[in-house]
Amino acid sequence: MGLVAQARSVVAYASRGRPPWLLAMRPYYVTTPIYYVNAKPHIGHSYTTVICDVLARFHRLEGRPVHFLTGTDEHGQKIERAAAERGLAPIELADQVVAEFRSLWERLAISPDDFIRTTEPRHRVGVEAIVRRIAAADDLYVGLHEGWYCTSCELFYTEKELGETRECPIHASELEWRSEENVFFRLSKYQQPLLDWYESHPGFVKPESRFNEVKRFVEGGLRDLSVSRAGLEWGIPFPDHEGQTIYVWLDALTNYISALGFGHEPPGDELWHRFWANDEADVIQVIGKDILRFHTVYWPAFLLSAGLPLPTTLWVHGWWLKDEQKVSKSRGNVVRLDGLIEQFGADPVRYFLLRDMVFGQDGTFSDEAFIERYNSDLANGLGNTVSRLVTLSRRAFGGRTPPGDCDDNPLMRQAAEAVEKYLQAMDACQFERALRALSGLVGETNQYLVEREPWKLIQQEEKRDSLSRILWNGLEAMRLVASALLPVMPGVGAAVLAAVGAERPESWDDLAWGGLGVDRELPESAALFPRIDKEKYLESIAASETDVEEEKDPMISIDKFFEVELKVATVVEAEPVPKSEKLLQLTVDLGDEQRTVVAGIAKQYEVADLVGRQVVVVANLQPATLMGIESQGMVLAASDEGKPVLLHPDSQVPDGTRVR
Ligand code: MSP
């Protein structure tokens, strides 16, 4: 076997011990959690989704049939309240936020095969099917449910779990005491079956530290779980239990299989049989550590009860932190990536997310860290090395790749090692290690060039062969780096491949040394990554008002407050908005003009009681269209647990009077 062929087989498969023909057949299913639609997406959601996208792209390149699912979790009290606070119907809020998610995924080059919304009929079919199977296993009963409830987690906590503070351990928010009749799931019955499953499936939860945490929790004993809520309107009705709605987590977790057509008649369930109910398939579910218990205890218990197969692996990642706290809307410290994507494109952002966080551990976001990573690995590292090699080759060989290849040199051996490390690390979801292996190879390529000084050989005719070999080796190393970067940076990977005159790999077999052609056209390429002046960049973002500050509730000056024009107005007409339970269309008189304003007060106020009444209106608000009606302002109301209570002046004043 020649060196090239040998390297090819050694590098591509030896480390993983699976023959290519088997890999080519085995389906690969990867899922993100489905995201709540009560707020815009932020860095945490982006991180989970980018990871799944990278896994999907990696395994597609491995030649496996891949199905990558993401979506949104739209039922439950949290969404119902968030919608009420904005004067919207829950589905209207969901539609708006889903559009934000879809747009962000597009801008982040995310390539899902499917996007499921729990408000879709196909999902409901799956949920009803799993509930019927759980009921048939005699795992449901009705009982009284009492405890401290967090509406953000949608979870009851015991006194023991809370300690003295009575605050939610995840959201640090106040809890509510609740007592109601619910349908319960016999979770306690599954303590031993779960422990047995963990024992016989050592790769079920990764990393190991999280698996141990789960085992300890289950060994500590499992209490039955309430799986319905009384009096919750926004959800799926519980089959055979009138007045009860399916608990959002039982509803949400089922998305992973309802999206595949579980519960549907053939052929609607084809994906289900291919990607889940199939021993050959790998089912990989990526989650953050905050939803560990739901996915590693409740979810497998539901599946065991329903007699359905369990996923292969739950991969658990840590949190992005800012100011030492989890980035989240409820903590008010969100980090959005929109600005970075707009300025740098999707790829550097994707690279940063995977490179600056050790998968499984927490990581801290800062703009400074982003710029440093961008400059060191991308602008100075990959970008400079590629541009140097391309410029030299073009000059020496008339705008073409070097005429002679080379299959015995130190760079080749370093490349083989880097590729092997990369493949192993990707298999183990150690993205930061995988990317370090690639930037290590870029560094070694640079070192190789510095030691051989090809720029000095250009004028020496007798050194043409050695110049050809040196440059070809450098370009070939960059071809390998660019190919391996494709799952993480699909655009940049393709651009570098084009820049070095190489083809896109057809499979990971092509990560063997020797794939770059000789004497190929090498077009002049634009700079891949312009270097960024860190200080200037940081100054510029400090000066601009960022999203982060907007969400922090900063103190505002009196001038800023006066920018909001609050005026007294009289309601002259009021009528319900068709097809909406919550919205009313009001005509209000502001003294010198009349306006249409849509308000989410239909449940609390009768139309007849509103006409003639004075209210306070935000008069300089940008118009917004709600259920097809343009609202030219907003009526002020106090929000009492989401229920609006209108504000009005203490005594009659002329319409149009300013409120300050
Ligand atoms: N809707 C539930 C999941 C249901 S899955 C059947 C939910 N949604 S979420 O929008 O709150 O969070 C979804 C994912 O985003 C979780 O995996 C969570 O860990 C991740 N992140 C949210 N904030 C995060 C960070 N600050 N850092 C990293 N990921 C975190 O939970």
XYZ file of C-alpha atoms and ligand atoms in Angstrom, residues 32-36 42-45 47-48 73 78 101 249 252-253 255-256 286-291 295 317-321 326-328 357, ligand 1:
66
model
C -31.953 20.264 20.262
C -34.354 20.917 23.114
C -37.350 22.829 21.855
C -37.172 26.449 22.936
C -39.706 28.393 24.939
C -30.032 34.371 22.939
C -26.511 32.925 23.134
C -27.612 29.884 25.184
C -30.157 28.753 22.592
C -25.037 27.362 21.471
C -27.197 24.227 21.746
C -42.132 24.654 23.090
C -45.195 30.636 31.234
C -35.885 31.837 15.995
C -42.938 18.687 30.025
C -42.743 19.021 25.162
C -40.544 15.939 25.521
C -41.757 16.469 20.334
C -38.697 14.330 19.656
C -28.184 17.567 23.190
C -29.383 19.456 26.265
C -28.181 22.032 28.778
C -27.572 20.985 32.370
C -30.676 22.823 33.616
C -32.954 20.303 31.914
C -34.402 14.319 29.897
C -23.546 20.921 28.099
C -22.900 23.750 30.539
C -24.047 27.359 30.549
C -22.835 30.523 28.989
C -22.379 32.970 31.829
C -26.320 32.009 33.649
C -27.326 34.075 30.658
C -31.117 34.076 30.716
C -16.405 26.707 25.780
N -38.570 24.341 26.581
C -37.606 23.746 27.419
C -37.003 22.513 26.765
C -37.979 21.465 26.383
S -37.210 20.146 25.547
C -38.339 18.976 25.468
C -36.473 24.749 27.695
N -36.371 25.760 26.842
S -35.314 26.951 26.990
O -35.573 27.796 25.852
O -35.403 27.554 28.270
O -33.897 26.339 26.927
C -33.522 25.486 25.904
C -32.051 25.135 25.912
O -31.249 26.316 25.908
C -31.637 24.319 27.126
O -30.831 23.239 26.714
C -30.817 25.275 27.923
O -29.828 24.609 28.652
C -30.210 26.142 26.830
N -29.775 27.393 27.424
C -30.546 28.444 27.839
N -29.724 29.359 28.455
C -28.452 28.899 28.445
C -27.198 29.474 28.691
N -27.054 30.640 29.263
N -26.093 28.789 28.287
C -26.183 27.623 27.559
N -27.338 27.073 27.303
C -28.476 27.498 28.003
O -35.735 24.548 28.633
